Tab-separated table of C-alpha atoms in Angstrom:
chain	number	residue	atom	x	y	z
A	1	MET	CA	10.326	2.055	3.264
A	2	ALA	CA	8.847	0.180	6.222
A	3	SER	CA	6.821	-2.209	4.088
A	4	ALA	CA	9.923	-3.374	2.201
A	5	ALA	CA	11.072	-5.371	5.240
A	6	PHE	CA	7.683	-7.016	5.732
A	7	ASP	CA	7.339	-10.439	4.108
A	8	HIS	CA	3.903	-11.354	2.719
A	9	SER	CA	5.031	-14.551	0.972
A	10	GLY	CA	4.720	-16.847	3.973
A	11	VAL	CA	0.966	-16.317	4.297
A	12	ASN	CA	-1.723	-18.509	2.776
A	13	PRO	CA	-4.036	-15.791	1.425
A	14	LEU	CA	-6.885	-18.291	1.042
A	15	ASN	CA	-6.889	-19.012	4.770
A	16	LEU	CA	-9.114	-16.379	6.350
A	17	SER	CA	-7.642	-16.610	9.850
A	18	SER	CA	-4.041	-16.567	8.650
A	19	ARG	CA	-4.758	-13.681	6.290
A	20	ARG	CA	-6.374	-11.495	8.948
A	21	ILE	CA	-3.678	-12.177	11.533
A	22	HIS	CA	-1.154	-11.091	8.916
A	23	MET	CA	-3.195	-7.992	8.052
A	24	GLU	CA	-3.283	-6.939	11.702
A	25	ALA	CA	0.465	-7.478	12.024
A	26	PHE	CA	1.113	-5.421	8.896
A	27	PHE	CA	-1.145	-2.577	10.020
A	28	LYS	CA	0.710	-2.523	13.351
A	29	HIS	CA	4.003	-2.548	11.446
A	30	LEU	CA	2.894	0.585	9.587
A	31	GLY	CA	1.542	2.214	12.740
A	32	VAL	CA	-2.069	2.364	11.538
A	33	TRP	CA	-3.631	-0.355	13.680
A	34	ASP	CA	-6.592	0.695	15.805
A	35	SER	CA	-8.998	-2.160	16.463
A	36	ALA	CA	-12.047	0.089	16.879
A	37	LYS	CA	-11.325	2.111	13.735
A	38	VAL	CA	-10.534	-0.974	11.682
A	39	LYS	CA	-13.821	-2.532	12.786
A	40	LYS	CA	-15.730	0.558	11.652
A	41	ILE	CA	-13.926	0.507	8.325
A	42	ARG	CA	-14.697	-3.198	7.915
A	43	ASP	CA	-18.388	-2.614	8.630
A	44	LYS	CA	-18.468	0.080	5.954
A	45	CYS	CA	-16.643	-2.157	3.494
A	46	VAL	CA	-19.092	-5.003	4.122
A	47	GLU	CA	-22.011	-2.654	3.524
A	48	LYS	CA	-20.458	-1.244	0.370
A	49	TYR	CA	-19.534	-4.629	-1.067
A	50	CYS	CA	-22.942	-6.143	-0.288
A	51	HIS	CA	-24.584	-3.221	-2.042
A	52	PHE	CA	-22.263	-3.719	-5.010
A	53	LEU	CA	-23.068	-7.446	-5.262
A	54	ASP	CA	-26.774	-6.684	-5.023
A	55	GLU	CA	-26.473	-4.212	-7.892
A	56	GLN	CA	-24.798	-6.948	-9.932
A	57	GLY	CA	-27.754	-9.261	-9.305
A	58	TYR	CA	-26.023	-11.797	-7.041
A	59	THR	CA	-28.377	-13.705	-4.750
A	60	THR	CA	-25.583	-15.832	-3.239
A	61	ILE	CA	-21.812	-15.632	-3.111
A	62	ASN	CA	-19.087	-17.944	-1.850
A	63	HIS	CA	-18.213	-17.227	1.801
A	64	GLU	CA	-14.442	-17.306	1.270
A	65	TYR	CA	-14.646	-15.188	-1.865
A	66	PHE	CA	-16.799	-12.605	-0.094
A	67	GLU	CA	-14.477	-12.320	2.909
A	68	TYR	CA	-11.420	-12.137	0.640
A	69	GLN	CA	-12.857	-9.201	-1.298
A	70	VAL	CA	-13.924	-7.438	1.905
A	71	ASP	CA	-10.401	-7.869	3.303
A	72	ASN	CA	-9.053	-6.351	0.084
A	73	LEU	CA	-11.276	-3.308	0.592
A	74	VAL	CA	-10.338	-3.072	4.275
A	75	TRP	CA	-6.637	-3.160	3.389
A	76	HIS	CA	-7.107	-0.462	0.752
A	77	ASN	CA	-9.073	1.878	3.018
A	78	VAL	CA	-7.094	1.411	6.245
A	79	LEU	CA	-3.894	2.322	4.419
A	80	LYS	CA	-5.564	5.165	2.554
A	81	ILE	CA	-7.119	6.700	5.663
A	82	GLY	CA	-3.832	6.172	7.521
A	83	LYS	CA	-2.034	7.996	4.680
A	84	VAL	CA	0.408	5.139	4.111
A	85	SER	CA	-1.051	3.867	0.843
A	86	THR	CA	1.764	3.385	-1.671
A	87	GLU	CA	2.572	1.095	-4.568
A	88	ALA	CA	4.748	-1.016	-2.276
A	89	ASN	CA	1.904	-1.383	0.238
A	90	GLU	CA	-0.878	-2.446	-2.105
A	91	TRP	CA	-2.797	-5.710	-1.676
A	92	PRO	CA	-0.115	-8.414	-2.042
A	93	TRP	CA	-2.259	-11.360	-3.153
A	94	LEU	CA	-3.795	-10.297	-6.454
A	95	GLU	CA	-2.836	-13.564	-8.117
A	96	THR	CA	-4.585	-15.753	-5.530
A	97	VAL	CA	-8.359	-15.340	-5.426
A	98	PRO	CA	-10.854	-17.877	-3.999
A	99	ALA	CA	-13.288	-19.491	-6.413
A	100	LYS	CA	-16.461	-17.463	-6.581
A	101	HIS	CA	-18.904	-20.315	-7.100
A	102	ASP	CA	-17.295	-23.277	-5.305
A	103	LEU	CA	-20.266	-25.448	-4.303
A	104	THR	CA	-18.156	-27.289	-1.719
A	105	ILE	CA	-17.937	-24.114	0.365
A	106	GLN	CA	-20.902	-22.544	2.120
A	107	VAL	CA	-22.410	-19.335	0.837
A	108	SER	CA	-21.768	-16.094	2.662
A	109	LEU	CA	-24.253	-15.785	5.512
A	110	VAL	CA	-23.244	-12.148	5.918
A	111	TYR	CA	-24.407	-11.355	2.402
A	112	LYS	CA	-27.483	-13.545	2.781
A	113	ASP	CA	-28.506	-11.690	5.959
A	114	TRP	CA	-27.800	-8.341	4.309
A	115	LEU	CA	-30.075	-9.214	1.400
A	116	SER	CA	-32.801	-10.331	3.790
A	117	ARG	CA	-32.620	-7.152	5.889
A	118	ASN	CA	-32.514	-4.814	2.940
A	119	SER	CA	-35.289	-6.614	1.075
A	120	SER	CA	-37.540	-6.346	4.134
A	121	ALA	CA	-36.658	-2.693	4.672
A	122	LYS	CA	-37.277	-1.902	1.033
A	123	GLY	CA	-40.658	-3.622	1.091
A	124	LYS	CA	-41.776	-1.719	4.201
A	125	GLU	CA	-40.604	1.576	2.788
A	126	GLU	CA	-42.498	1.045	-0.442
A	127	ASP	CA	-45.665	0.119	1.474
A	128	ASN	CA	-45.503	2.990	3.974
A	129	GLU	CA	-44.092	5.765	1.798
A	130	PRO	CA	-44.870	4.980	-1.846
A	131	SER	CA	-44.480	8.605	-2.901
A	132	GLN	CA	-40.903	8.942	-1.648
A	133	PRO	CA	-37.946	7.414	-3.493
A	134	GLN	CA	-35.798	4.902	-1.641
A	135	GLN	CA	-32.527	6.243	-0.344
A	136	HIS	CA	-29.396	4.223	0.256
A	137	GLN	CA	-26.916	6.028	2.475
A	138	VAL	CA	-23.421	4.583	2.753
A	139	PRO	CA	-21.544	5.734	5.862
A	140	ALA	CA	-18.787	8.171	4.965
A	141	ALA	CA	-15.140	7.728	5.824
A	142	PRO	CA	-13.248	10.636	7.397
A	143	MET	CA	-12.623	13.215	4.681
A	144	THR	CA	-10.525	16.280	4.146
A	145	GLY	CA	-12.008	19.423	2.636
A	146	GLU	CA	-10.613	18.527	-0.775
A	147	SER	CA	-11.821	14.939	-0.753
A	148	SER	CA	-15.240	16.077	0.483
A	149	LYS	CA	-15.586	18.208	-2.637
A	150	ALA	CA	-14.703	15.220	-4.782
A	151	THR	CA	-17.283	13.051	-3.059
A	152	GLN	CA	-19.971	15.698	-3.417
A	153	GLY	CA	-19.132	15.884	-7.091
A	154	THR	CA	-19.647	12.172	-7.603
A	155	ARG	CA	-22.907	12.128	-5.624
A	156	SER	CA	-24.354	14.975	-7.653
A	157	THR	CA	-24.528	12.679	-10.685
A	158	ALA	CA	-27.199	10.392	-9.212
A	159	ALA	CA	-29.654	11.521	-11.875
A	160	GLY	CA	-27.219	10.723	-14.684
A	161	GLY	CA	-23.856	11.575	-16.162
A	162	SER	CA	-20.295	10.504	-15.509
A	163	LYS	CA	-19.309	10.330	-11.850
A	164	SER	CA	-15.623	10.402	-12.608
A	165	SER	CA	-15.775	13.494	-14.808
A	166	VAL	CA	-17.805	15.481	-12.284
A	167	ALA	CA	-15.471	14.454	-9.474
A	168	ALA	CA	-12.506	15.682	-11.488
A	169	GLN	CA	-14.228	18.978	-12.318
A	170	SER	CA	-14.751	19.690	-8.617
A	171	ASN	CA	-11.091	20.671	-8.250
A	172	SER	CA	-9.625	24.035	-9.186
A	173	ASN	CA	-7.117	22.490	-11.581
A	174	PRO	CA	-8.612	19.115	-12.507
A	175	ARG	CA	-6.858	16.388	-14.420
A	176	PRO	CA	-9.261	14.328	-16.537
A	177	PRO	CA	-9.528	10.708	-15.417
A	178	VAL	CA	-8.492	7.858	-17.671
A	179	ILE	CA	-11.604	5.926	-18.668
A	180	ILE	CA	-11.460	2.598	-20.494
A	181	ARG	CA	-14.524	0.852	-21.861
A	182	CYS	CA	-13.779	-2.879	-21.775
A	183	PRO	CA	-14.971	-5.403	-24.393
A	184	GLY	CA	-17.739	-6.739	-22.138
A	185	GLY	CA	-19.157	-3.283	-21.537
A	186	GLU	CA	-17.495	-2.741	-18.147
A	187	THR	CA	-15.894	0.601	-17.402
A	188	VAL	CA	-12.563	1.094	-15.641
A	189	TYR	CA	-11.625	4.460	-14.174
A	190	ALA	CA	-8.204	5.671	-13.103
A	191	MET	CA	-8.100	8.968	-11.232
A	192	SER	CA	-5.274	10.790	-9.514
A	193	GLU	CA	-5.427	10.977	-5.731
A	194	SER	CA	-5.964	14.741	-5.719
A	195	GLU	CA	-9.067	14.396	-7.895
A	196	CYS	CA	-10.924	11.670	-6.009
A	197	GLY	CA	-9.446	11.454	-2.490
A	198	GLN	CA	-11.820	9.540	-0.212
A	199	ALA	CA	-14.388	9.412	-3.014
A	200	ALA	CA	-12.769	6.077	-3.804
A	201	PHE	CA	-14.219	4.759	-0.571
A	202	GLU	CA	-17.652	6.212	-1.188
A	203	ASP	CA	-18.288	5.484	-4.824
A	204	MET	CA	-15.640	3.089	-6.096
A	205	LEU	CA	-14.241	-0.376	-5.699
A	206	PRO	CA	-10.529	-0.967	-6.282
A	207	VAL	CA	-9.636	-2.659	-9.554
A	208	PRO	CA	-6.537	-4.886	-9.210
A	209	GLY	CA	-3.426	-3.432	-10.802
A	210	ARG	CA	0.236	-3.537	-9.881
A	211	GLN	CA	1.691	-0.970	-12.278
A	212	ARG	CA	2.991	2.298	-10.885
A	213	GLY	CA	0.570	5.191	-11.233
A	214	PHE	CA	-2.704	3.320	-10.725
A	215	LYS	CA	-4.526	5.242	-8.019
A	216	PHE	CA	-8.170	4.231	-7.863
A	217	GLY	CA	-10.656	2.475	-10.072
A	218	ARG	CA	-14.179	1.269	-10.400
A	219	ALA	CA	-15.659	-1.645	-12.288
A	220	GLU	CA	-19.128	-0.964	-13.626
A	221	ARG	CA	-21.335	-3.772	-14.790
A	222	GLY	CA	-21.446	-4.451	-18.497
A	223	SER	CA	-22.952	-7.065	-20.762
A	224	GLY	CA	-19.924	-9.348	-20.664
A	225	ASP	CA	-18.443	-11.811	-18.172
A	226	SER	CA	-19.695	-11.291	-14.620
A	227	ASN	CA	-16.140	-11.813	-13.366
A	228	ALA	CA	-15.138	-8.741	-15.314
A	229	SER	CA	-18.000	-6.819	-13.740
A	230	LEU	CA	-16.409	-7.395	-10.346
A	231	GLY	CA	-13.048	-6.074	-11.462
A	232	ILE	CA	-11.350	-9.480	-11.639
A	233	GLY	CA	-11.272	-10.333	-15.330
A	234	ILE	CA	-10.520	-6.723	-16.222
A	235	SER	CA	-7.491	-6.288	-13.980
A	236	ALA	CA	-5.300	-5.838	-17.044
A	237	PHE	CA	-7.408	-2.888	-18.161
A	238	GLY	CA	-7.174	-1.447	-14.660
A	239	SER	CA	-3.389	-1.671	-14.833
A	240	LEU	CA	-3.304	-0.080	-18.283
A	241	ALA	CA	-5.539	2.741	-17.109
A	242	GLY	CA	-3.110	3.361	-14.273
A	243	GLN	CA	-0.136	3.337	-16.608
A	244	LEU	CA	-1.790	5.830	-18.931
A	245	LEU	CA	-2.708	8.069	-16.018
A	246	HIS	CA	0.900	7.987	-14.875
A	247	VAL	CA	2.097	8.943	-18.371
A	248	HIS	CA	-0.319	11.886	-18.369
A	249	GLU	CA	1.033	13.013	-15.008
A	250	ASP	CA	4.635	12.708	-16.200
A	251	MET	CA	3.826	14.692	-19.341
A	252	GLU	CA	2.368	17.494	-17.242
A	253	LYS	CA	5.420	17.540	-14.977
A	254	LEU	CA	7.789	17.574	-17.953
A	255	GLN	CA	5.846	20.388	-19.600
A	256	LYS	CA	6.053	22.420	-16.405
A	257	GLN	CA	9.791	21.747	-16.131
A	258	LYS	CA	10.237	22.777	-19.760
A	259	GLU	CA	8.461	26.083	-19.167
A	260	GLU	CA	10.542	26.782	-16.056
A	261	ILE	CA	13.807	26.092	-17.904
A	262	ILE	CA	12.794	28.299	-20.831
A	263	GLU	CA	11.876	31.062	-18.394
A	264	GLN	CA	15.309	30.827	-16.762
A	265	ILE	CA	17.034	30.954	-20.161
A	266	GLU	CA	15.052	33.990	-21.281
A	267	SER	CA	15.493	35.770	-17.936
A	268	ARG	CA	19.246	35.576	-18.556
A	269	GLY	CA	18.936	37.085	-22.010
A	270	GLY	CA	19.058	33.851	-23.959
A	271	HIS	CA	16.541	32.330	-26.327
A	272	ILE	CA	15.671	28.935	-27.705
A	273	GLU	CA	16.591	28.475	-31.337
A	274	GLU	CA	14.376	25.976	-33.080
A	275	PRO	CA	16.279	23.433	-35.212
A	276	LYS	CA	16.026	23.880	-38.936
A	277	LYS	CA	13.924	21.278	-40.698
């Protein structure tokens, strides 16, 4: 695999400039670098992450922490859209995360400006059109027909219900997602790629997890630690959800293989004799 020859260890992941130079080099290495497209993806990731932080009630956030998380999202989506997202290519610096509330570092002006713009827009909308509900439209990433169905399924739950379950039901042969309710009230989802596709970009944030089989996840706010709400303190649950999803997939494959073998045996006139208990 191309990524196997690419060394991530020599980079200081806490240095924004060094990290982004390395990201560009890696994207070029994989053949998915396009400066204009990456910029559009980054703009969408900034919008999505700002909206997420706002939902969590954050009025300020550390500049370095904010940019680190945005880079994580950019990495995830560039590789996903470029169809080179694999276990070997996932974000390589999960163990090194900037401090969220380091008072020695300035707050994120990007998030501050976003809050200011959206607060003003919300106030004007409420004054001018009090009878119409506010709408928040996140720009969509390029989608295939299958992933579009998954995204429509998740959006249809705006009035209530489980986004993950509806997204899974949108497919002809859905596999139920793995859902874990964490101790603090946060929820971690793990869904197979065929069930959610680009819906991960639209409605989810990646939960850290290195184990094979973890596809996508989302951290929903609970009553516990705010770190967990952002998918940092609950990374272990994200990994476990991925492992369980992978087991489910393996069980389905094994069951299918079993049925095919039995069919071959019976087509040749044989039969399976159950062992005596």
